[in-house]
PDB file of C-alpha atoms in Angstrom:
ATOM      1  CA  MET G 147       8.791 -44.968  24.501  1.00 50.00           C
ATOM      2  CA  SER G 148      11.156 -41.947  24.686  1.00 53.00           C
ATOM      3  CA  ARG G 149      10.764 -41.246  21.036  1.00 55.00           C
ATOM      4  CA  PRO G 150       7.135 -40.514  21.003  1.00 57.00           C
ATOM      5  CA  THR G 151       7.148 -38.456  24.070  1.00 68.00           C
ATOM      6  CA  GLY G 152      10.041 -36.528  22.731  1.00 73.00           C
ATOM      7  CA  ARG G 153       8.078 -36.100  19.638  1.00 75.00           C
ATOM      8  CA  ARG G 154       5.057 -34.956  21.484  1.00 77.00           C
ATOM      9  CA  ARG G 155       7.065 -32.187  23.482  1.00 79.00           C
ATOM     10  CA  ARG G 156       8.749 -30.892  20.487  1.00 79.00           C
ATOM     11  CA  THR G 157       5.152 -30.534  19.003  1.00 80.00           C
ATOM     12  CA  LEU G 158       4.045 -28.900  21.917  1.00 81.00           C
ATOM     13  CA  LEU G 159       6.902 -26.501  22.163  1.00 80.00           C
ATOM     14  CA  ARG G 160       6.241 -25.527  18.278  1.00 79.00           C
ATOM     15  CA  GLY G 161       2.759 -25.043  18.863  1.00 79.00           C
ATOM     16  CA  LEU G 162       3.333 -22.668  22.026  1.00 83.00           C
ATOM     17  CA  ALA G 163       5.812 -20.676  20.030  1.00 79.00           C
ATOM     18  CA  HIS G 164       3.173 -19.924  17.722  1.00 83.00           C
ATOM     19  CA  VAL G 165       0.888 -18.425  20.588  1.00 87.00           C
ATOM     20  CA  PRO G 166       2.333 -14.824  20.711  1.00 88.00           C
ATOM     21  CA  LEU G 167       1.909 -14.613  17.046  1.00 86.00           C
ATOM     22  CA  LEU G 168      -1.751 -15.635  17.138  1.00 89.00           C
ATOM     23  CA  LEU G 169      -1.968 -12.865  20.087  1.00 91.00           C
ATOM     24  CA  VAL G 170      -0.805 -10.340  17.633  1.00 91.00           C
ATOM     25  CA  ALA G 171      -2.674 -11.463  14.620  1.00 88.00           C
ATOM     26  CA  ALA G 172      -5.670 -11.433  16.722  1.00 90.00           C
ATOM     27  CA  ALA G 173      -4.954  -7.957  17.974  1.00 90.00           C
ATOM     28  CA  ILE G 174      -4.596  -6.630  14.387  1.00 87.00           C
ATOM     29  CA  ALA G 175      -7.770  -8.382  13.164  1.00 88.00           C
ATOM     30  CA  PHE G 176      -9.971  -7.331  16.025  1.00 90.00           C
ATOM     31  CA  PRO G 177     -10.896  -3.680  14.750  1.00 88.00           C
ATOM     32  CA  VAL G 178     -11.426  -5.032  11.218  1.00 87.00           C
ATOM     33  CA  LEU G 179     -13.942  -8.016  12.408  1.00 89.00           C
ATOM     34  CA  TRP G 180     -15.649  -5.539  14.828  1.00 89.00           C
ATOM     35  CA  ALA G 181     -16.297  -2.938  12.082  1.00 88.00           C
ATOM     36  CA  VAL G 182     -17.692  -5.782   9.906  1.00 89.00           C
ATOM     37  CA  ALA G 183     -19.806  -7.062  12.869  1.00 89.00           C
ATOM     38  CA  THR G 184     -21.160  -3.462  13.416  1.00 89.00           C
ATOM     39  CA  SER G 185     -22.019  -3.113   9.805  1.00 89.00           C
ATOM     40  CA  VAL G 186     -24.657  -6.064  10.007  1.00 90.00           C
ATOM     41  CA  LYS G 187     -26.203  -5.093  13.710  1.00 88.00           C
ATOM     42  CA  PRO G 188     -29.500  -3.623  13.542  1.00 88.00           C
ATOM     43  CA  THR G 189     -29.606   0.150  14.815  1.00 85.00           C
ATOM     44  CA  ALA G 190     -31.281  -0.780  18.117  1.00 84.00           C
ATOM     45  CA  VAL G 191     -28.329  -2.945  19.182  1.00 84.00           C
ATOM     46  CA  LEU G 192     -25.531  -0.995  17.373  1.00 82.00           C
ATOM     47  CA  TYR G 193     -23.666  -0.377  20.753  1.00 83.00           C
ATOM     48  CA  ASP G 194     -24.138  -3.782  21.943  1.00 81.00           C
ATOM     49  CA  LEU G 195     -20.798  -5.428  22.849  1.00 79.00           C
ATOM     50  CA  ASN G 196     -22.160  -8.750  22.160  1.00 78.00           C
ATOM     51  CA  PRO G 197     -21.704  -8.875  18.573  1.00 75.00           C
ATOM     52  CA  PHE G 198     -24.355 -11.791  18.323  1.00 75.00           C
ATOM     53  CA  ALA G 199     -27.089  -9.738  20.066  1.00 69.00           C
ATOM     54  CA  ALA G 200     -29.723  -9.640  17.022  1.00 76.00           C
ATOM     55  CA  THR G 201     -30.101 -11.222  13.767  1.00 83.00           C
ATOM     56  CA  PRO G 202     -27.765  -9.665  11.281  1.00 86.00           C
ATOM     57  CA  THR G 203     -28.830  -7.423   8.694  1.00 87.00           C
ATOM     58  CA  LEU G 204     -27.900  -5.434   5.532  1.00 90.00           C
ATOM     59  CA  VAL G 205     -29.738  -2.431   6.022  1.00 90.00           C
ATOM     60  CA  HIS G 206     -26.945  -0.389   6.743  1.00 90.00           C
ATOM     61  CA  TYR G 207     -25.221  -1.732   3.569  1.00 91.00           C
ATOM     62  CA  ARG G 208     -28.148  -0.390   1.462  1.00 90.00           C
ATOM     63  CA  SER G 209     -28.007   2.973   3.453  1.00 89.00           C
ATOM     64  CA  ALA G 210     -24.475   3.179   2.478  1.00 87.00           C
ATOM     65  CA  LEU G 211     -25.153   2.547  -1.293  1.00 88.00           C
ATOM     66  CA  ASP G 212     -27.876   4.978  -1.477  1.00 87.00           C
ATOM     67  CA  ALA G 213     -25.787   7.419   0.178  1.00 86.00           C
ATOM     68  CA  LEU G 214     -22.447   7.152  -1.509  1.00 84.00           C
ATOM     69  CA  PRO G 215     -21.355   6.504  -5.190  1.00 87.00           C
ATOM     70  CA  VAL G 216     -19.398   3.720  -4.040  1.00 83.00           C
ATOM     71  CA  VAL G 217     -18.437   2.391  -7.520  1.00 85.00           C
ATOM     72  CA  ARG G 218     -17.299   6.008  -8.777  1.00 89.00           C
ATOM     73  CA  LEU G 219     -15.184   6.388  -5.420  1.00 89.00           C
ATOM     74  CA  VAL G 220     -13.791   2.955  -5.893  1.00 87.00           C
ATOM     75  CA  LEU G 221     -12.735   3.595  -9.418  1.00 90.00           C
ATOM     76  CA  ASN G 222     -11.374   6.996  -8.761  1.00 91.00           C
ATOM     77  CA  THR G 223      -9.397   5.548  -5.812  1.00 90.00           C
ATOM     78  CA  ALA G 224      -8.325   2.472  -8.154  1.00 90.00           C
ATOM     79  CA  VAL G 225      -7.271   4.761 -11.044  1.00 93.00           C
ATOM     80  CA  MET G 226      -5.093   7.195  -8.297  1.00 94.00           C
ATOM     81  CA  SER G 227      -3.464   4.173  -6.627  1.00 92.00           C
ATOM     82  CA  ALA G 228      -2.370   2.516  -9.942  1.00 93.00           C
ATOM     83  CA  ALA G 229      -1.092   5.512 -11.435  1.00 95.00           C
ATOM     84  CA  VAL G 230       0.924   6.300  -8.295  1.00 94.00           C
ATOM     85  CA  ALA G 231       2.069   2.925  -8.166  1.00 92.00           C
ATOM     86  CA  LEU G 232       3.100   2.685 -11.744  1.00 93.00           C
ATOM     87  CA  GLY G 233       4.652   6.143 -11.655  1.00 93.00           C
ATOM     88  CA  GLN G 234       6.796   5.265  -8.750  1.00 91.00           C
ATOM     89  CA  LEU G 235       7.955   2.193  -9.936  1.00 92.00           C
ATOM     90  CA  THR G 236       9.179   3.690 -13.025  1.00 92.00           C
ATOM     91  CA  VAL G 237      11.026   6.785 -11.499  1.00 90.00           C
ATOM     92  CA  ALA G 238      12.341   4.258  -8.851  1.00 90.00           C
ATOM     93  CA  THR G 239      13.536   1.793 -11.545  1.00 91.00           C
ATOM     94  CA  LEU G 240      15.324   4.544 -13.304  1.00 91.00           C
ATOM     95  CA  ALA G 241      16.841   6.098  -9.969  1.00 90.00           C
ATOM     96  CA  ALA G 242      18.185   2.378  -8.752  1.00 90.00           C
ATOM     97  CA  TYR G 243      19.628   1.828 -12.225  1.00 91.00           C
ATOM     98  CA  GLY G 244      21.712   4.966 -12.257  1.00 90.00           C
ATOM     99  CA  LEU G 245      22.724   4.624  -8.558  1.00 89.00           C
ATOM    100  CA  THR G 246      24.245   1.003  -9.133  1.00 89.00           C
ATOM    101  CA  GLN G 247      25.329   1.384 -12.785  1.00 87.00           C
ATOM    102  CA  TYR G 248      26.731   4.885 -12.940  1.00 87.00           C
ATOM    103  CA  ARG G 249      30.083   5.848 -11.074  1.00 85.00           C
ATOM    104  CA  PHE G 250      29.930   9.685 -10.194  1.00 84.00           C
ATOM    105  CA  ARG G 251      31.519  11.514  -7.286  1.00 85.00           C
ATOM    106  CA  THR G 252      28.455  12.429  -5.482  1.00 87.00           C
ATOM    107  CA  ARG G 253      26.285   8.737  -5.930  1.00 85.00           C
ATOM    108  CA  ARG G 254      26.363   8.225  -2.106  1.00 86.00           C
ATOM    109  CA  LEU G 255      25.169  11.694  -1.081  1.00 89.00           C
ATOM    110  CA  ALA G 256      22.441  11.632  -3.683  1.00 88.00           C
ATOM    111  CA  PHE G 257      21.583   8.464  -2.366  1.00 87.00           C
ATOM    112  CA  ALA G 258      21.515   9.511   1.140  1.00 88.00           C
ATOM    113  CA  LEU G 259      19.635  12.996   0.085  1.00 88.00           C
ATOM    114  CA  LEU G 260      17.155  10.603  -1.765  1.00 84.00           C
ATOM    115  CA  ILE G 261      16.563   8.386   1.169  1.00 83.00           C
ATOM    116  CA  GLY G 262      16.084  11.195   3.395  1.00 85.00           C
ATOM    117  CA  THR G 263      13.345  12.543   1.736  1.00 83.00           C
ATOM    118  CA  ALA G 264      11.500   9.776   3.588  1.00 81.00           C
ATOM    119  CA  LEU G 265      12.075  11.643   6.904  1.00 82.00           C
ATOM    120  CA  VAL G 266      10.037  14.451   5.486  1.00 82.00           C
ATOM    121  CA  PRO G 267       6.365  14.662   6.851  1.00 82.00           C
ATOM    122  CA  GLN G 268       4.248  14.564   3.730  1.00 79.00           C
ATOM    123  CA  GLN G 269       2.106  17.250   5.807  1.00 80.00           C
ATOM    124  CA  ALA G 270       4.755  19.637   5.585  1.00 83.00           C
ATOM    125  CA  LEU G 271       4.574  19.334   1.632  1.00 86.00           C
ATOM    126  CA  VAL G 272       0.962  19.801   1.386  1.00 87.00           C
ATOM    127  CA  VAL G 273       0.944  23.730   0.955  1.00 89.00           C
ATOM    128  CA  PRO G 274       3.621  23.732  -1.758  1.00 89.00           C
ATOM    129  CA  HIS G 275       2.050  21.040  -3.408  1.00 90.00           C
ATOM    130  CA  TYR G 276      -1.377  22.587  -3.562  1.00 92.00           C
ATOM    131  CA  LEU G 277       0.108  25.819  -4.562  1.00 93.00           C
ATOM    132  CA  LEU G 278       1.979  23.949  -7.554  1.00 91.00           C
ATOM    133  CA  VAL G 279      -1.089  21.800  -8.683  1.00 92.00           C
ATOM    134  CA  SER G 280      -3.312  24.985  -8.204  1.00 92.00           C
ATOM    135  CA  ARG G 281      -1.220  27.000 -10.698  1.00 93.00           C
ATOM    136  CA  LEU G 282      -1.029  24.413 -13.050  1.00 92.00           C
ATOM    137  CA  GLY G 283      -4.858  24.074 -13.147  1.00 91.00           C
ATOM    138  CA  LEU G 284      -4.802  20.597 -12.046  1.00 90.00           C
ATOM    139  CA  LEU G 285      -7.170  20.829  -9.128  1.00 91.00           C
ATOM    140  CA  ASP G 286     -10.016  18.228  -8.923  1.00 89.00           C
ATOM    141  CA  SER G 287      -8.368  16.219 -11.844  1.00 91.00           C
ATOM    142  CA  TYR G 288      -6.514  12.598 -12.040  1.00 92.00           C
ATOM    143  CA  ALA G 289      -3.177  14.315 -12.588  1.00 92.00           C
ATOM    144  CA  GLY G 290      -3.548  16.584  -9.739  1.00 92.00           C
ATOM    145  CA  LEU G 291      -4.071  13.348  -7.462  1.00 91.00           C
ATOM    146  CA  VAL G 292      -1.307  11.551  -8.673  1.00 93.00           C
ATOM    147  CA  LEU G 293       1.697  13.909  -9.738  1.00 90.00           C
ATOM    148  CA  PRO G 294       2.541  15.136  -6.082  1.00 89.00           C
ATOM    149  CA  GLN G 295       2.794  11.447  -4.868  1.00 88.00           C
ATOM    150  CA  LEU G 296       5.182  10.601  -7.551  1.00 86.00           C
ATOM    151  CA  ALA G 297       7.923  12.178  -5.645  1.00 77.00           C
ATOM    152  CA  SER G 298       7.327   9.863  -2.475  1.00 73.00           C
ATOM    153  CA  SER G 299       9.224   7.046  -3.950  1.00 77.00           C
ATOM    154  CA  ALA G 300      12.228   6.903  -1.508  1.00 84.00           C
ATOM    155  CA  LEU G 301      11.032   3.360  -0.049  1.00 83.00           C
ATOM    156  CA  ALA G 302      10.760   2.147  -3.694  1.00 85.00           C
ATOM    157  CA  VAL G 303      14.217   3.205  -4.744  1.00 88.00           C
ATOM    158  CA  PHE G 304      15.870   1.751  -1.701  1.00 86.00           C
ATOM    159  CA  LEU G 305      14.140  -1.589  -2.366  1.00 83.00           C
ATOM    160  CA  LEU G 306      14.977  -1.722  -5.972  1.00 86.00           C
ATOM    161  CA  ARG G 307      18.561  -0.249  -5.484  1.00 87.00           C
ATOM    162  CA  GLN G 308      19.121  -3.172  -2.735  1.00 84.00           C
ATOM    163  CA  GLN G 309      18.094  -5.912  -5.228  1.00 84.00           C
ATOM    164  CA  LEU G 310      20.214  -4.245  -8.197  1.00 87.00           C
ATOM    165  CA  ALA G 311      23.282  -4.017  -5.895  1.00 85.00           C
ATOM    166  CA  VAL G 312      23.372  -7.815  -5.955  1.00 83.00           C
ATOM    167  CA  PHE G 313      22.153  -8.353  -9.498  1.00 84.00           C
ATOM    168  CA  PRO G 314      24.753 -10.523 -11.664  1.00 85.00           C
ATOM    169  CA  ALA G 315      27.232  -7.930 -13.107  1.00 83.00           C
ATOM    170  CA  GLU G 316      27.964 -10.230 -15.956  1.00 85.00           C
ATOM    171  CA  LEU G 317      24.675  -9.913 -17.404  1.00 86.00           C
ATOM    172  CA  ILE G 318      24.709  -6.368 -17.654  1.00 87.00           C
ATOM    173  CA  GLU G 319      28.369  -6.329 -18.980  1.00 87.00           C
ATOM    174  CA  SER G 320      27.887  -8.843 -21.383  1.00 88.00           C
ATOM    175  CA  ALA G 321      24.741  -6.975 -22.694  1.00 88.00           C
ATOM    176  CA  LYS G 322      27.297  -3.622 -22.924  1.00 88.00           C
ATOM    177  CA  LEU G 323      29.761  -5.346 -24.857  1.00 88.00           C
ATOM    178  CA  ALA G 324      27.354  -6.777 -27.365  1.00 87.00           C
ATOM    179  CA  GLY G 325      26.440  -2.886 -27.835  1.00 86.00           C
ATOM    180  CA  ALA G 326      22.936  -2.779 -25.875  1.00 87.00           C
ATOM    181  CA  SER G 327      21.548   0.580 -24.696  1.00 89.00           C
ATOM    182  CA  ASP G 328      20.808   1.246 -21.191  1.00 89.00           C
ATOM    183  CA  ARG G 329      17.147   1.509 -22.426  1.00 89.00           C
ATOM    184  CA  LEU G 330      17.317  -1.810 -23.930  1.00 91.00           C
ATOM    185  CA  ILE G 331      19.354  -3.611 -20.863  1.00 91.00           C
ATOM    186  CA  LEU G 332      16.600  -2.046 -18.479  1.00 90.00           C
ATOM    187  CA  LEU G 333      13.430  -3.565 -20.674  1.00 90.00           C
ATOM    188  CA  ARG G 334      14.978  -6.625 -21.626  1.00 90.00           C
ATOM    189  CA  ILE G 335      17.420  -7.935 -18.735  1.00 89.00           C
ATOM    190  CA  VAL G 336      16.650  -5.642 -15.559  1.00 89.00           C
ATOM    191  CA  VAL G 337      13.080  -5.441 -15.533  1.00 90.00           C
ATOM    192  CA  PRO G 338      12.122  -9.060 -16.518  1.00 89.00           C
ATOM    193  CA  ASN G 339      14.493 -10.577 -13.778  1.00 86.00           C
ATOM    194  CA  LEU G 340      13.091  -8.096 -11.113  1.00 85.00           C
ATOM    195  CA  ARG G 341       9.468  -8.577 -12.118  1.00 82.00           C
ATOM    196  CA  PRO G 342       8.614 -10.467  -8.381  1.00 78.00           C
ATOM    197  CA  VAL G 343      10.100  -7.369  -6.635  1.00 82.00           C
ATOM    198  CA  LEU G 344       8.410  -4.800  -8.923  1.00 86.00           C
ATOM    199  CA  VAL G 345       5.189  -6.503  -8.412  1.00 81.00           C
ATOM    200  CA  ALA G 346       5.517  -6.658  -4.633  1.00 80.00           C
ATOM    201  CA  VAL G 347       6.784  -3.075  -4.285  1.00 84.00           C
ATOM    202  CA  GLY G 348       3.938  -1.915  -6.507  1.00 85.00           C
ATOM    203  CA  ILE G 349       1.217  -3.670  -4.273  1.00 81.00           C
ATOM    204  CA  VAL G 350       2.779  -2.042  -1.222  1.00 82.00           C
ATOM    205  CA  VAL G 351       2.698   1.709  -3.063  1.00 88.00           C
ATOM    206  CA  PHE G 352      -0.670   0.952  -4.065  1.00 87.00           C
ATOM    207  CA  ILE G 353      -1.931   0.000  -0.680  1.00 83.00           C
ATOM    208  CA  GLN G 354      -0.589   3.019   0.737  1.00 87.00           C
ATOM    209  CA  THR G 355      -1.869   5.385  -1.833  1.00 90.00           C
ATOM    210  CA  TRP G 356      -5.438   3.742  -1.489  1.00 87.00           C
ATOM    211  CA  ASN G 357      -5.307   4.594   2.264  1.00 85.00           C
ATOM    212  CA  GLU G 358      -4.185   8.324   1.435  1.00 88.00           C
ATOM    213  CA  TYR G 359      -6.555  10.717   2.977  1.00 87.00           C
ATOM    214  CA  LEU G 360      -4.924  14.335   3.391  1.00 89.00           C
ATOM    215  CA  TRP G 361      -3.833  14.982  -0.226  1.00 91.00           C
ATOM    216  CA  PRO G 362      -7.265  13.829  -1.836  1.00 91.00           C
ATOM    217  CA  LEU G 363      -9.149  15.864   0.575  1.00 89.00           C
ATOM    218  CA  LEU G 364      -7.354  19.236  -0.278  1.00 90.00           C
ATOM    219  CA  ALA G 365      -7.204  18.330  -4.041  1.00 90.00           C
ATOM    220  CA  THR G 366     -10.708  17.345  -5.085  1.00 88.00           C
ATOM    221  CA  SER G 367     -13.774  18.839  -4.553  1.00 84.00           C
ATOM    222  CA  GLY G 368     -17.523  17.058  -4.848  1.00 76.00           C
ATOM    223  CA  THR G 369     -17.535  13.346  -5.896  1.00 75.00           C
ATOM    224  CA  SER G 370     -16.298  13.335  -9.323  1.00 82.00           C
ATOM    225  CA  ARG G 371     -12.633  12.673  -8.505  1.00 86.00           C
ATOM    226  CA  ALA G 372     -13.280  12.188  -4.815  1.00 87.00           C
ATOM    227  CA  THR G 373     -11.469   8.813  -3.180  1.00 89.00           C
ATOM    228  CA  VAL G 374     -13.078   6.473  -0.906  1.00 86.00           C
ATOM    229  CA  GLN G 375     -11.435   7.879   2.142  1.00 84.00           C
ATOM    230  CA  VAL G 376     -12.821  11.110   1.133  1.00 87.00           C
ATOM    231  CA  GLY G 377     -16.269   9.922   0.629  1.00 86.00           C
ATOM    232  CA  LEU G 378     -16.630   8.269   4.074  1.00 85.00           C
ATOM    233  CA  ARG G 379     -16.972  11.672   5.578  1.00 82.00           C
ATOM    234  CA  ILE G 380     -20.622  12.103   4.276  1.00 82.00           C
ATOM    235  CA  PHE G 381     -21.359   9.779   7.167  1.00 84.00           C
ATOM    236  CA  GLU G 382     -20.063  12.431   9.703  1.00 79.00           C
ATOM    237  CA  THR G 383     -22.555  15.245  10.623  1.00 76.00           C
ATOM    238  CA  GLU G 384     -22.952  17.767  13.050  1.00 75.00           C
ATOM    239  CA  GLN G 385     -25.890  15.485  14.335  1.00 76.00           C
ATOM    240  CA  GLY G 386     -23.307  12.791  15.006  1.00 79.00           C
ATOM    241  CA  THR G 387     -21.875  10.000  13.099  1.00 84.00           C
ATOM    242  CA  ALA G 388     -23.772   7.154  11.341  1.00 87.00           C
ATOM    243  CA  TRP G 389     -21.964   4.186  12.608  1.00 88.00           C
ATOM    244  CA  GLY G 390     -23.765   1.464  11.002  1.00 88.00           C
ATOM    245  CA  PRO G 391     -23.633   3.000   7.453  1.00 89.00           C
ATOM    246  CA  LEU G 392     -20.080   4.135   7.903  1.00 89.00           C
ATOM    247  CA  MET G 393     -19.069   0.775   8.850  1.00 90.00           C
ATOM    248  CA  ALA G 394     -20.809  -0.717   6.086  1.00 89.00           C
ATOM    249  CA  ALA G 395     -19.245   1.593   3.538  1.00 87.00           C
ATOM    250  CA  ALA G 396     -15.933   0.984   4.719  1.00 87.00           C
ATOM    251  CA  SER G 397     -16.223  -2.679   4.654  1.00 87.00           C
ATOM    252  CA  LEU G 398     -17.417  -2.301   1.074  1.00 85.00           C
ATOM    253  CA  VAL G 399     -14.127  -0.177  -0.028  1.00 82.00           C
ATOM    254  CA  ALA G 400     -11.799  -2.444   1.850  1.00 82.00           C
ATOM    255  CA  ALA G 401     -12.791  -5.428   0.422  1.00 82.00           C
ATOM    256  CA  PRO G 402     -10.801  -5.106  -2.744  1.00 76.00           C
ATOM    257  CA  LEU G 403      -7.680  -4.051  -1.340  1.00 75.00           C
ATOM    258  CA  VAL G 404      -7.901  -7.133   1.551  1.00 80.00           C
ATOM    259  CA  VAL G 405      -8.454  -9.448  -1.633  1.00 80.00           C
ATOM    260  CA  ALA G 406      -5.548  -8.109  -3.738  1.00 73.00           C
ATOM    261  CA  TYR G 407      -3.274  -8.243  -0.445  1.00 73.00           C
ATOM    262  CA  ALA G 408      -4.395 -11.832   0.408  1.00 78.00           C
ATOM    263  CA  LEU G 409      -3.426 -12.887  -3.258  1.00 77.00           C
ATOM    264  CA  ALA G 410      -0.129 -11.350  -3.427  1.00 70.00           C
ATOM    265  CA  GLN G 411       0.901 -11.653   0.242  1.00 74.00           C
ATOM    266  CA  ARG G 412       3.843 -14.201  -0.466  1.00 74.00           C
ATOM    267  CA  ARG G 413       5.626 -12.017  -2.880  1.00 67.00           C
ATOM    268  CA  VAL G 414       5.152  -8.926  -0.661  1.00 67.00           C
ATOM    269  CA  THR G 415       6.757 -10.971   2.344  1.00 73.00           C
ATOM    270  CA  ASP G 416       9.497 -12.439  -0.095  1.00 71.00           C
ATOM    271  CA  ALA G 417      10.401  -9.016  -1.332  1.00 63.00           C
ATOM    272  CA  PHE G 418      10.853  -7.492   2.002  1.00 64.00           C
ATOM    273  CA  LEU G 419      13.036 -10.415   3.222  1.00 68.00           C
ATOM    274  CA  ARG G 420      15.171 -10.322   0.158  1.00 63.00           C
ATOM    275  CA  SER G 421      15.526  -6.741   0.499  1.00 56.00           C
ATOM    276  CA  GLY G 422      16.823  -7.169   4.242  1.00 55.00           C
ATOM    277  CA  LEU G 423      13.591  -5.206   5.762  1.00 53.00           C
ATOM    278  CA  GLY G 424      12.053  -8.350   7.103  1.00 52.00           C
TER     279      GLY G 424
END
């Protein structure tokens, strides 16, 4: 009789241990669920606290699609985010390889300075970035959106350096003894073995870039190169904010990102745990 009782007690304690996690998850998910619920409410009950006050409607989604070139904005944001993620991964992989494989006197200082750039607020760099991109004639272009953000790769460098620091040195030494160049070692040995981490870091950078607002706002004009974060401003006017279409548009543009993160959630979590950040 004691064994079933003890098993039930352990099951109960294990279930109670998940209660704080469920509360935190609910607190994080609540704004998202509220935005989706608001997007399907009729205008007459938009401010009603009861999410089930009326029959759901898609009228706000139709208004959002009529007011915004959603496909164009999503495409612009996807191109910018993918280019920044790919660029930062390239820069970070080369930097991490150099910091772990080459022995030079200022290696630790260089790494400390590089990581220290993460402490500089991005808002402080906006004016120099704008002047540089303007003088290069890259305003309102994909290159102008992407280039300044390639320098914000301190987190990617740190994560990849942590992985390369514990990478089997025998593999690289064997390749060097066989006459392989650094480029060949990177492409044939390092990158294939770090593929899960590269994918995870790339997804994190992609999500961060997708949510970027300030730089796309300054670097673009009109909707030809605007991103979704900038495009949503159209619902904020002097007469007030059109909350229904705004929530509908926000739900539409966030959906691809939520799906991408859900598909790669395990790899992202695993990469952070293996790098010691989890």
